Short mmCIF file of C-alpha atoms and ligand atoms in Angstrom, two decimals:
data_model
loop_
_atom_site.label_atom_id
_atom_site.label_comp_id
_atom_site.label_asym_id
_atom_site.label_seq_id
_atom_site.Cartn_x
_atom_site.Cartn_y
_atom_site.Cartn_z
CA UNK A 191 1.27 9.28 26.35
CA UNK A 192 3.83 7.58 24.12
CA UNK A 193 2.47 4.91 22.04
CA UNK A 194 3.22 3.25 19.41
CA UNK A 195 0.70 0.49 17.62
CA UNK A 196 2.03 -2.73 15.63
CA UNK A 197 -0.33 -4.57 13.21
CA UNK A 198 -0.57 -8.47 11.64
CA UNK A 199 -2.78 -9.87 9.22
CA UNK A 200 -5.46 -8.43 6.73
CA UNK A 201 -6.77 -4.79 5.58
CA UNK A 202 -9.28 -4.36 7.79
CA UNK A 203 -6.90 -4.56 10.85
CA UNK A 204 -4.44 -1.92 9.30
CA UNK A 205 -7.56 0.26 8.75
CA UNK A 206 -8.36 -0.78 13.10
CA UNK A 207 -5.56 0.47 13.86
CA UNK A 208 -5.07 3.85 12.20
CA UNK A 209 -8.49 4.38 13.29
CA UNK A 210 -7.05 4.06 17.03
CA UNK A 211 -4.09 6.07 15.74
CA UNK A 212 -6.31 9.14 15.83
CA UNK A 213 -8.47 8.12 18.30
CA UNK A 214 -5.27 9.09 20.50
CA UNK A 215 -4.12 11.46 19.32
CA UNK A 216 -7.34 13.62 19.60
CA UNK A 217 -7.02 12.46 23.37
CA UNK A 218 -3.39 14.00 23.72
CA UNK A 219 -1.48 11.15 23.11
CA UNK A 220 1.51 10.84 20.44
CA UNK A 221 2.74 7.95 18.51
CA UNK A 222 6.27 6.93 18.48
CA UNK A 223 9.10 5.30 18.16
CA UNK A 224 9.48 1.36 19.22
CA UNK A 225 11.65 3.43 21.64
CA UNK A 226 10.55 5.73 23.11
CA UNK A 227 6.61 4.88 23.05
CA UNK A 228 5.17 3.79 27.03
CA UNK A 229 2.26 2.22 25.88
CA UNK A 230 2.81 -0.88 23.23
CA UNK A 231 -0.22 -2.02 21.23
CA UNK A 232 -0.71 -4.88 19.71
CA UNK A 233 -3.53 -5.36 16.44
CA UNK A 234 -3.05 -9.19 16.00
CA UNK A 235 -4.36 -11.23 13.82
CA UNK A 236 -5.03 -15.73 14.38
CA UNK A 237 -6.32 -16.98 10.96
CA UNK A 238 -3.28 -18.45 10.72
CA UNK A 239 -0.55 -20.10 13.16
CA UNK A 240 2.05 -18.52 12.07
CA UNK A 241 1.06 -15.21 13.32
CA UNK A 242 0.23 -15.99 16.34
CA UNK A 243 3.41 -16.77 16.95
CA UNK A 244 4.26 -13.67 16.43
CA UNK A 245 2.96 -12.15 18.10
CA UNK A 246 4.46 -13.88 21.35
CA UNK A 247 7.46 -13.21 19.72
CA UNK A 248 6.99 -9.47 19.46
CA UNK A 249 5.76 -9.20 23.36
CA UNK A 250 8.57 -10.88 24.00
CA UNK A 251 10.23 -7.86 22.07
CA UNK A 252 8.04 -5.33 24.27
CA UNK A 253 9.27 -6.73 27.20
CA UNK A 254 12.09 -5.82 27.43
CA UNK A 255 11.23 -2.22 27.65
CA UNK A 256 10.47 -2.95 31.07
CA UNK A 257 14.03 -2.54 31.43
CA UNK A 258 13.62 0.76 30.87
CA UNK A 259 9.77 2.00 32.29
CA UNK A 260 8.99 0.21 34.61
CA UNK A 261 5.02 1.65 34.04
CA UNK A 262 5.33 0.57 30.38
CA UNK A 263 2.40 -1.63 29.06
CA UNK A 264 1.09 -3.52 26.47
CA UNK A 265 -2.04 -3.82 24.86
CA UNK A 266 -3.57 -6.85 23.00
CA UNK A 267 -6.06 -5.94 20.17
CA UNK A 268 -7.64 -7.93 16.99
CA UNK A 269 -8.10 -11.86 16.92
CA UNK A 270 -5.68 -13.38 19.36
CA UNK A 271 -6.82 -11.31 21.44
CA UNK A 272 -10.82 -12.21 21.28
CA UNK A 273 -9.05 -16.14 20.78
CA UNK A 274 -7.28 -15.84 23.74
CA UNK A 275 -8.45 -13.34 26.17
CA UNK A 276 -7.23 -12.86 29.58
CA UNK A 277 -5.43 -15.69 29.44
CA UNK A 278 -2.75 -13.15 28.13
CA UNK A 279 -2.61 -10.96 31.70
CA UNK A 280 -1.67 -14.28 33.31
CA UNK A 281 1.42 -15.47 30.83
CA UNK A 282 3.03 -11.12 30.47
CA UNK A 283 1.68 -9.27 33.36
CA UNK A 284 2.23 -5.99 31.80
CA UNK A 285 -0.60 -6.95 29.24
CA UNK A 286 -3.39 -4.45 30.23
CA UNK A 287 -5.56 -4.20 28.30
CA UNK A 288 -7.22 -7.44 25.97
CA UNK A 289 -9.61 -6.54 22.69
CA UNK A 290 -11.71 -7.53 20.26
CA UNK A 291 -12.24 -6.60 17.39
CA UNK A 292 -15.33 -5.09 18.48
CA UNK A 293 -14.90 -4.43 21.29
CA UNK A 294 -11.69 -2.17 19.44
CA UNK A 295 -14.20 0.85 20.36
CA UNK A 296 -13.81 1.63 23.49
CA UNK A 297 -10.23 0.58 23.73
CA UNK A 298 -8.98 4.56 24.28
CA UNK A 299 -11.50 5.65 26.81
CA UNK A 300 -10.10 2.18 28.34
CA UNK A 301 -6.39 2.95 28.09
CA UNK A 302 -7.12 6.31 29.42
CA UNK A 303 -8.62 4.75 32.21
CA UNK A 304 -5.36 2.36 32.54
CA UNK A 305 -2.74 5.16 32.12
CA UNK A 306 -3.82 6.57 35.50
CA UNK A 307 -4.38 3.53 37.17
CA UNK A 308 -1.36 0.79 36.09
CA UNK A 309 -3.41 -1.41 38.52
CA UNK A 310 -6.38 -1.68 36.60
CA UNK A 311 -6.91 -4.88 33.53
CA UNK A 312 -9.55 -4.32 31.67
CA UNK A 313 -10.93 -6.68 28.95
CA UNK A 314 -13.20 -5.69 25.34
CA UNK A 315 -14.38 -8.73 24.75
CA UNK A 316 -18.12 -9.07 24.21
CA UNK A 317 -19.74 -9.53 20.56
CA UNK A 318 -22.05 -7.14 19.42
CA UNK A 319 -24.80 -7.45 17.32
CA UNK A 320 -25.37 -4.67 16.05
CA UNK A 321 -22.35 -2.49 14.64
CA UNK A 322 -21.22 0.15 17.07
CA UNK A 323 -19.63 3.04 15.16
CA UNK A 324 -16.75 4.57 16.39
CA UNK A 325 -16.01 8.19 17.19
CA UNK A 326 -14.08 10.13 14.65
CA UNK A 327 -11.24 12.41 15.01
CA UNK A 328 -10.98 15.39 16.46
CA UNK A 329 -10.57 18.20 14.42
CA UNK A 330 -7.65 18.84 14.97
CA UNK A 331 -6.09 15.40 13.44
CA UNK A 332 -6.77 15.15 9.27
CA UNK A 333 -9.12 12.29 8.15
CA UNK A 334 -7.29 12.37 5.07
CA UNK A 335 -3.58 11.37 4.74
CA UNK A 336 -1.15 12.35 2.41
CA UNK A 337 -1.36 9.84 0.20
CA UNK A 338 -5.33 10.72 0.18
CA UNK A 339 -5.82 6.85 0.33
CA UNK A 340 -8.35 6.00 3.09
CA UNK A 341 -10.07 2.47 4.34
CA UNK A 342 -13.78 2.79 5.37
CA UNK A 343 -15.44 0.16 7.25
CA UNK A 344 -18.74 -1.17 5.94
CA UNK A 345 -19.33 -4.12 8.45
CA UNK A 346 -17.91 -6.32 11.19
CA UNK A 347 -17.80 -10.32 11.10
CA UNK A 348 -18.46 -13.26 9.60
CA UNK A 349 -22.02 -15.54 9.36
CA UNK A 350 -19.96 -18.24 6.56
CA UNK A 351 -18.34 -20.83 8.62
CA UNK A 352 -16.14 -22.13 5.84
CA UNK A 353 -14.50 -25.16 7.92
CA UNK A 354 -10.95 -23.98 7.93
CA UNK A 355 -11.77 -20.59 9.06
CA UNK A 356 -11.88 -18.85 12.52
CA UNK A 357 -13.15 -15.17 11.49
CA UNK A 358 -16.97 -16.27 12.46
CA UNK A 359 -15.02 -17.09 16.23
CA UNK A 360 -13.02 -13.84 16.37
CA UNK A 361 -15.41 -11.55 15.24
CA UNK A 362 -18.12 -12.60 15.42
CA UNK A 363 -21.46 -12.67 13.41
CA UNK A 364 -21.79 -9.96 9.97
CA UNK A 365 -22.77 -6.06 11.63
CA UNK A 366 -23.78 -4.63 8.80
CA UNK A 367 -22.86 -0.20 9.24
CA UNK A 368 -25.21 2.18 8.92
CA UNK A 369 -25.38 2.96 5.01
CA UNK A 370 -25.90 6.54 5.88
CA UNK A 371 -22.95 6.83 8.27
CA UNK A 372 -20.79 4.90 5.85
CA UNK A 373 -21.38 7.63 3.09
CA UNK A 374 -21.07 11.05 5.33
CA UNK A 375 -17.67 9.13 6.44
CA UNK A 376 -16.81 9.01 2.23
CA UNK A 377 -17.66 12.22 1.84
CA UNK A 378 -16.10 14.19 3.97
CA UNK A 379 -12.47 12.12 3.31
CA UNK A 380 -13.39 13.19 -0.06
CA UNK A 381 -13.64 17.06 0.67
CA UNK A 382 -10.36 16.16 2.69
CA UNK A 383 -8.79 15.45 -0.46
CA UNK A 384 -9.17 11.58 -0.31
CA UNK A 385 -9.08 10.70 -4.42
CA UNK A 386 -10.22 6.29 -3.53
CA UNK A 387 -11.41 5.08 -1.04
CA UNK A 388 -12.03 0.88 -0.40
CA UNK A 389 -14.74 -0.34 1.25
CA UNK A 390 -13.74 -3.42 3.63
CA UNK A 391 -15.62 -5.98 5.39
CA UNK A 392 -15.25 -9.88 5.56
CA UNK A 393 -17.35 -10.42 2.63
CA UNK A 394 -18.96 -8.21 1.90
CA UNK A 395 -21.34 -8.84 -0.45
CA UNK A 396 -23.28 -9.81 2.64
CA UNK A 397 -23.44 -6.36 2.95
CA UNK A 398 -27.26 -5.21 4.02
CA UNK A 399 -28.38 -8.69 4.45
CA UNK A 400 -28.12 -8.44 8.45
CA UNK A 401 -30.55 -5.43 9.73
CA UNK A 402 -27.55 -3.21 10.23
CA UNK A 403 -27.72 -2.32 6.35
CA UNK A 404 -31.53 -1.04 6.12
CA UNK A 405 -32.19 -2.42 3.45
CA UNK A 406 -29.26 -1.15 0.98
CA UNK A 407 -27.43 -3.84 -1.07
CA UNK A 408 -24.19 -3.70 -1.55
CA UNK A 409 -24.46 -2.75 -5.39
CA UNK A 410 -26.52 0.02 -3.86
CA UNK A 411 -24.17 1.36 -1.17
CA UNK A 412 -20.99 1.30 -4.30
CA UNK A 413 -23.35 3.50 -7.04
CA UNK A 414 -23.91 5.95 -4.15
CA UNK A 415 -19.67 5.86 -2.67
CA UNK A 416 -19.28 6.07 -6.11
CA UNK A 417 -21.52 9.20 -7.75
CA UNK A 418 -19.45 11.34 -4.72
CA UNK A 419 -17.40 14.21 -5.78
CA UNK A 420 -14.03 14.19 -6.39
CA UNK A 421 -13.76 10.10 -5.45
CA UNK A 422 -10.97 8.75 -8.14
CA UNK A 423 -10.95 5.37 -7.58
CA UNK A 424 -12.90 3.07 -5.84
CA UNK A 425 -12.16 -0.62 -4.09
CA UNK A 426 -13.54 -2.45 -1.94
CA UNK A 427 -12.55 -6.52 -0.68
CA UNK A 428 -13.09 -9.15 0.58
CA UNK A 429 -15.52 -10.86 -1.59
CA UNK A 430 -17.16 -13.48 -0.88
CA UNK A 431 -18.38 -15.82 -4.96
CA UNK A 432 -21.36 -17.30 -3.34
CA UNK A 433 -22.61 -13.35 -2.59
CA UNK A 434 -21.69 -11.62 -5.53
CA UNK A 435 -25.35 -9.88 -6.32
CA UNK A 436 -25.60 -9.24 -10.86
CA UNK A 437 -25.36 -5.34 -9.58
CA UNK A 438 -21.98 -5.58 -8.36
CA UNK A 439 -20.70 -7.96 -11.10
CA UNK A 440 -22.63 -5.08 -13.66
CA UNK A 441 -21.50 -1.73 -11.54
CA UNK A 442 -18.00 -3.26 -13.40
CA UNK A 443 -19.22 -1.58 -16.58
CA UNK A 444 -21.30 1.36 -15.37
CA UNK A 445 -18.98 2.86 -12.70
CA UNK A 446 -16.44 4.32 -14.27
CA UNK A 447 -14.22 5.27 -11.12
CA UNK A 448 -15.01 1.79 -9.82
CA UNK A 449 -11.25 -0.34 -10.01
CA UNK A 450 -10.68 -2.57 -12.85
CA UNK A 451 -9.56 -5.08 -10.45
CA UNK A 452 -11.19 -7.96 -7.60
CA UNK A 453 -10.13 -10.38 -5.35
CA UNK A 454 -12.27 -12.99 -4.89
CA UNK A 455 -11.17 -16.42 -3.43
CA UNK A 456 -11.60 -19.69 -5.18
CA UNK A 457 -10.49 -21.50 -1.78
CA UNK A 458 -9.62 -24.50 -4.05
CA UNK A 459 -10.63 -25.89 -7.75
CA UNK A 460 -12.21 -29.03 -7.29
CA UNK A 461 -15.98 -28.88 -6.32
CA UNK A 462 -15.73 -31.75 -3.51
CA UNK A 463 -13.27 -29.93 -1.50
CA UNK A 464 -14.78 -26.84 -1.71
CA UNK A 465 -17.70 -28.57 -0.36
CA UNK A 466 -16.22 -29.83 2.49
CA UNK A 467 -14.44 -25.93 2.68
CA UNK A 468 -18.36 -25.30 3.00
CA UNK A 469 -17.90 -22.24 0.69
CA UNK A 470 -21.35 -23.06 -1.07
CA UNK A 471 -20.49 -22.64 -4.53
CA UNK A 472 -19.18 -25.05 -7.45
CA UNK A 473 -16.72 -24.23 -10.09
CA UNK A 474 -19.41 -24.13 -12.32
CA UNK A 475 -21.00 -21.18 -10.24
CA UNK A 476 -17.18 -19.41 -9.95
CA UNK A 477 -16.60 -19.40 -13.24
CA UNK A 478 -19.74 -18.64 -14.69
CA UNK A 479 -19.02 -15.36 -12.42
CA UNK A 480 -15.37 -14.68 -13.87
CA UNK A 481 -17.36 -14.71 -16.97
CA UNK A 482 -19.33 -12.68 -16.15
CA UNK A 483 -17.10 -9.54 -14.57
CA UNK A 484 -14.73 -9.97 -18.19
CA UNK A 485 -17.94 -9.20 -19.85
CA UNK A 486 -18.30 -5.96 -18.24
CA UNK A 487 -14.90 -4.57 -18.41
CA UNK A 488 -12.81 -7.09 -19.80
CA UNK A 489 -9.40 -5.57 -18.33
CA UNK A 490 -10.74 -6.68 -15.07
CA UNK A 491 -8.27 -7.81 -13.42
CA UNK A 492 -8.32 -10.94 -10.56
CA UNK A 493 -6.47 -11.73 -7.40
CA UNK A 494 -7.32 -15.03 -5.16
CA UNK A 495 -6.72 -16.72 -1.90
CA UNK A 496 -5.80 -19.97 -2.43
CA UNK A 497 -5.95 -23.31 0.01
CA UNK A 498 -3.83 -26.12 -0.36
CA UNK A 499 -3.81 -29.53 1.57
CA UNK A 500 -7.25 -28.89 3.20
CA UNK A 501 -8.03 -32.01 4.89
CA UNK A 502 -8.94 -35.09 2.70
CA UNK A 503 -7.55 -32.61 -0.84
CA UNK A 504 -5.98 -35.16 -3.09
CA UNK A 505 -3.53 -35.01 -5.81
CA UNK A 506 -6.26 -35.27 -8.37
CA UNK A 507 -8.11 -32.58 -5.89
CA UNK A 508 -5.18 -30.48 -5.89
CA UNK A 509 -3.86 -31.19 -10.07
CA UNK A 510 -7.70 -29.72 -10.61
CA UNK A 511 -6.78 -26.46 -8.53
CA UNK A 512 -4.00 -25.41 -10.89
CA UNK A 513 -6.31 -26.22 -14.08
CA UNK A 514 -8.91 -23.74 -12.30
CA UNK A 515 -5.78 -21.13 -11.01
CA UNK A 516 -4.68 -21.42 -14.77
CA UNK A 517 -7.68 -21.44 -16.49
CA UNK A 518 -9.30 -18.00 -14.92
CA UNK A 519 -5.41 -16.39 -15.12
CA UNK A 520 -5.47 -14.61 -11.34
CA UNK A 521 -2.70 -12.07 -12.23
CA UNK A 522 -1.47 -13.21 -8.52
CA UNK A 523 -2.57 -14.99 -5.62
CA UNK A 524 -2.11 -15.61 -2.47
CA UNK A 525 -1.30 -19.12 -0.49
CA UNK A 526 -1.27 -20.98 2.17
CA UNK A 527 -1.21 -24.47 3.63
CA UNK A 528 -4.16 -25.90 5.16
CA UNK A 529 -3.31 -25.12 8.76
CA UNK A 530 -5.44 -26.13 11.74
CA UNK A 531 -6.90 -23.53 14.19
CA UNK A 532 -8.89 -24.17 17.15
CA UNK A 533 -12.26 -24.90 16.70
CA UNK A 534 -12.90 -24.60 14.04
CA UNK A 535 -15.08 -27.93 11.53
CA UNK A 536 -12.04 -29.12 9.70
CA UNK A 537 -10.15 -30.25 12.49
CA UNK A 538 -12.84 -33.12 12.83
CA UNK A 539 -11.66 -33.57 9.30
CA UNK A 540 -10.03 -36.94 7.64
CA UNK A 541 -7.55 -37.84 6.45
CA UNK A 542 -4.57 -34.72 7.42
CA UNK A 543 -2.66 -34.26 4.53
CA UNK A 544 0.99 -34.78 5.14
CA UNK A 545 3.53 -31.35 5.51
CA UNK A 546 5.52 -31.89 3.05
CA UNK A 547 3.50 -32.79 0.69
CA UNK A 548 1.25 -30.19 1.50
CA UNK A 549 4.71 -27.91 1.17
CA UNK A 550 5.29 -29.57 -2.04
CA UNK A 551 2.22 -29.00 -3.48
CA UNK A 552 2.47 -25.05 -2.16
CA UNK A 553 5.57 -24.98 -3.83
CA UNK A 554 3.68 -25.66 -7.45
CA UNK A 555 1.15 -23.81 -7.30
CA UNK A 556 3.88 -20.94 -6.43
CA UNK A 557 5.82 -21.96 -9.64
CA UNK A 558 2.71 -22.55 -11.87
CA UNK A 559 1.52 -18.64 -10.54
CA UNK A 560 4.74 -16.78 -10.43
CA UNK A 561 4.78 -17.51 -14.59
CA UNK A 562 0.57 -16.68 -14.67
CA UNK A 563 1.66 -13.34 -13.55
CA UNK A 564 4.97 -12.40 -15.33
CA UNK A 565 2.40 -13.47 -18.82
CA UNK A 566 -0.17 -10.33 -17.05
CA UNK A 567 2.07 -8.27 -16.34
CA UNK A 568 4.14 -9.00 -19.51
CA UNK A 569 1.41 -7.91 -21.59
CA UNK A 570 0.99 -4.72 -20.31
CA UNK A 571 4.06 -3.44 -21.68
CA UNK A 572 3.35 -0.19 -24.14
CA UNK A 573 0.06 -0.02 -22.19
CA UNK A 574 -0.73 3.75 -21.25
CA UNK A 575 -1.86 4.42 -17.66
CA UNK A 576 -2.50 6.47 -14.59
CA UNK A 577 0.27 5.88 -11.53
CA UNK A 578 -1.56 6.86 -8.45
CA UNK A 579 1.43 8.17 -6.60
CA UNK A 580 1.56 6.81 -2.98
CA UNK A 581 5.28 7.80 -1.48
CA UNK A 582 9.32 8.18 -3.15
CA UNK A 583 10.37 4.24 -3.76
CA UNK A 584 14.04 4.34 -3.53
CA UNK A 585 16.48 6.72 -4.85
CA UNK A 586 18.81 6.08 -8.08
CA UNK A 587 22.66 5.58 -8.30
CA UNK A 588 22.66 9.04 -10.82
CA UNK A 589 21.06 10.80 -8.38
CA UNK A 590 16.95 10.70 -10.04
CA UNK A 591 14.10 9.57 -8.11
CA UNK A 592 12.09 6.45 -8.25
CA UNK A 593 8.61 7.26 -7.21
CA UNK A 594 5.71 4.65 -6.19
CA UNK A 595 2.26 4.48 -7.95
CA UNK A 596 -0.32 2.09 -8.82
CA UNK A 597 -1.83 1.81 -11.46
CA UNK A 598 -6.51 1.33 -11.33
CA UNK A 599 -6.55 -2.03 -11.01
CA UNK A 600 -3.66 -1.87 -7.83
CA UNK A 601 -0.73 -3.58 -9.86
CA UNK A 602 2.38 -1.44 -8.46
CA UNK A 603 4.08 0.84 -10.83
CA UNK A 604 7.82 2.35 -10.52
CA UNK A 605 7.85 5.73 -12.57
CA UNK A 606 11.83 7.09 -12.36
CA UNK A 607 11.08 11.26 -12.21
CA UNK A 608 13.47 14.53 -11.97
CA UNK A 609 10.84 15.75 -8.41
CA UNK A 610 12.36 14.60 -5.70
CA UNK A 611 9.05 16.26 -3.43
CA UNK A 612 5.53 16.98 -4.46
CA UNK A 613 4.08 14.62 -6.46
CA UNK A 614 2.33 12.08 -3.39
CA UNK A 615 -1.04 11.33 -4.44
CA UNK A 616 -1.36 12.43 -7.74
CA UNK A 617 -1.95 10.95 -10.64
CA UNK A 618 0.71 10.43 -12.92
CA UNK A 619 -0.26 9.51 -16.59
CA UNK A 620 2.95 6.99 -17.98
CA UNK A 621 3.43 4.19 -20.41
CA UNK A 622 4.31 0.55 -19.67
CA UNK A 623 8.07 0.64 -20.73
CA UNK A 624 9.09 -3.32 -18.71
CA UNK A 625 7.46 -6.09 -16.00
CA UNK A 626 8.99 -7.01 -13.33
CA UNK A 627 8.95 -10.14 -11.38
CA UNK A 628 5.75 -8.38 -9.25
CA UNK A 629 5.76 -4.86 -10.34
CA UNK A 630 6.01 -2.94 -13.47
CA UNK A 631 8.22 0.46 -14.78
CA UNK A 632 6.41 3.56 -16.16
CA UNK A 633 7.68 6.16 -17.84
CA UNK A 634 6.13 9.72 -17.16
CA UNK A 635 4.40 10.45 -20.01
CA UNK A 636 2.30 13.50 -19.14
CA UNK A 637 1.31 15.64 -16.11
CA UNK A 638 0.11 14.65 -12.84
CA UNK A 639 -3.13 15.76 -11.82
N1 5AD B 992 -5.29 -22.38 7.02
C1 5AD B 992 -4.67 -21.87 5.72
N2 5AD B 992 -4.95 -20.57 5.27
C2 5AD B 992 -6.40 -20.28 5.69
N3 5AD B 992 -6.92 -19.30 5.32
C3 5AD B 992 -8.37 -19.14 5.71
N4 5AD B 992 -7.98 -20.03 7.42
C4 5AD B 992 -7.47 -21.02 7.16
C5 5AD B 992 -6.74 -22.28 7.40
N5 5AD B 992 -7.08 -22.34 8.57
C6 5AD B 992 -6.45 -18.06 4.24
C7 5AD B 992 -8.01 -18.41 3.27
C8 5AD B 992 -8.11 -17.08 3.09
C9 5AD B 992 -6.83 -16.09 3.91
C10 5AD B 992 -7.36 -14.36 4.50
O1 5AD B 992 -6.49 -16.97 4.60
O2 5AD B 992 -7.63 -18.90 2.42
O3 5AD B 992 -9.23 -16.26 2.44
FE1 SF4 B 993 -13.75 -17.13 6.61
FE2 SF4 B 993 -15.06 -17.91 4.68
FE3 SF4 B 993 -16.43 -16.09 6.92
FE4 SF4 B 993 -13.92 -15.77 5.14
S1 SF4 B 993 -16.16 -16.44 4.44
S2 SF4 B 993 -13.72 -14.48 7.11
S3 SF4 B 993 -13.03 -17.12 5.22
S4 SF4 B 993 -15.06 -17.33 7.45
#
C-alpha cells in the first residue's frame, strides 16, 4: 500500500506522524507522493480555529483522488479526530479510520485491516490512563534520518485545563512515559548516530508527577539523557512556568549539552488575565524564573506564546503584555488572537474582545516583537558558534550553495559553502556575519565535525 501523511500542528504531531510512517514502512507499506497514494493520513490539530478548517479543505483535496482510484481512503488522526470522532464517517464517507492521540499506537494494525476489508470503519478514540508504548520500527527501517536529529516522546496529555485550551479534552489526562523506555529509546537513537534529541510533551515540567514516571523527576530525566555518549544537543518542549523546578533551571548551567534556549509560554503579561486564564502563576513568579534562567545560563534565548484578546482583556491589560514582552526580551514569540474552542471554560467568559480590537492588538504586539527580534539577532553579529547543518537551503547565483543550520539556541544560520553534498548532520564552526529579519548568516570558521 502507498500512503501519504499530511501533518498539522505541534511538534508532538510531527513526531507522531514520523512514528506512524516508520511503523507502516516496517509493515511493507511505502510512503508516496500526493498524486499516487492509496491511503491519505491527516494528522490534525484543533488548538485554534483555523487549523480545524484546514482539515476540511484537505479532505476535499483527498476526495479528488477518488476519481483516479475509487479504493482510495483516508484516516484522520490527532486532535480534530478526537473532537469530531465518528462524525467524519458521515461527512466524508471515504474516511475509514479516526484515531486520537491515545489511539495512535493501534493505528497501523487498524490501517492494515481496513486495507484488506474496505467496508471497515474503525474509531480509536478511547483515552488511556497509562502511557502506551509504541512498537519500535523493524530493523530494516532506520530510526535516525540524515539530519541526525530526533524527537522523543516523554509524556502525553495535559491536566492543566487552562481556560482557553482544548488540549486536555483532545489529548486526555497527563500520562508520563516509563523513564527506562525513554532512556532506552534515546540510547538507541544516539547509537544510530543521532546528535540532537528534543524531549516532547505537552507539559514536560510535570513529568513524573503522575504514576507513569515511576518517581523520576524531569530534572533527573534531563541529567540521565544528557549523559548519553554522543549526544551533542538536548532540548525539550513545552514547559509550563508553574511547574518548572529549581533543579531544571539549574540544569541549564550544569549540563553543557542542554541547549541554551527555552520556550516558556507566558500567554499574557497581566496578573488579572493570567488568573482568568487559570495559568496559576503571576508575573512576579514568571520574572523570577527568567532571572533564575539567566543566572544559570546568561546566553539563554527565551521564546514564548502569547494570546491577545482573551475575554475581559482591557487595553491596560494588553499594555502590560507589551511591557512584559519588552522586559523579558523574548527573542521570538508565537502570538495568537484568542479563539473560542468548544467546551473550554473561556467560552462562557465575558466580555468578548471585538475581533477588530484583537487584530489591532496582535499587530502592535507583533511589531514590538519584530523590533526585539531584530535587536537580539544583531547582537550576535561577530560571535562564533557551531551550526548544526539540516540541509541545503538554496543555490546562489554564483554557483555556490547555501546550507541551513542551527546554532545551539536553535536560531537558523545560513552558511555558504563550496560542498554540495555531505554536510547534513555535521556541525560547522561559523562566525556570524549578518543578521536578517528572522535568521543569521554565518561564515565558515573551521572544519566540520
Ligand atoms: N485561542 C488562541 N490561542 C490559543 N492557544 C491555545 N488555545 C488557544 C485559543 N483558544 C495558543 C496558546 C498555546 C499555543 C499552543 O496556542 O498560546 O500556548
Ligand atoms: Fe493547554 Fe494549558 Fe495544557 Fe498548555 S498547559 S496544553 S495551554 S491546558
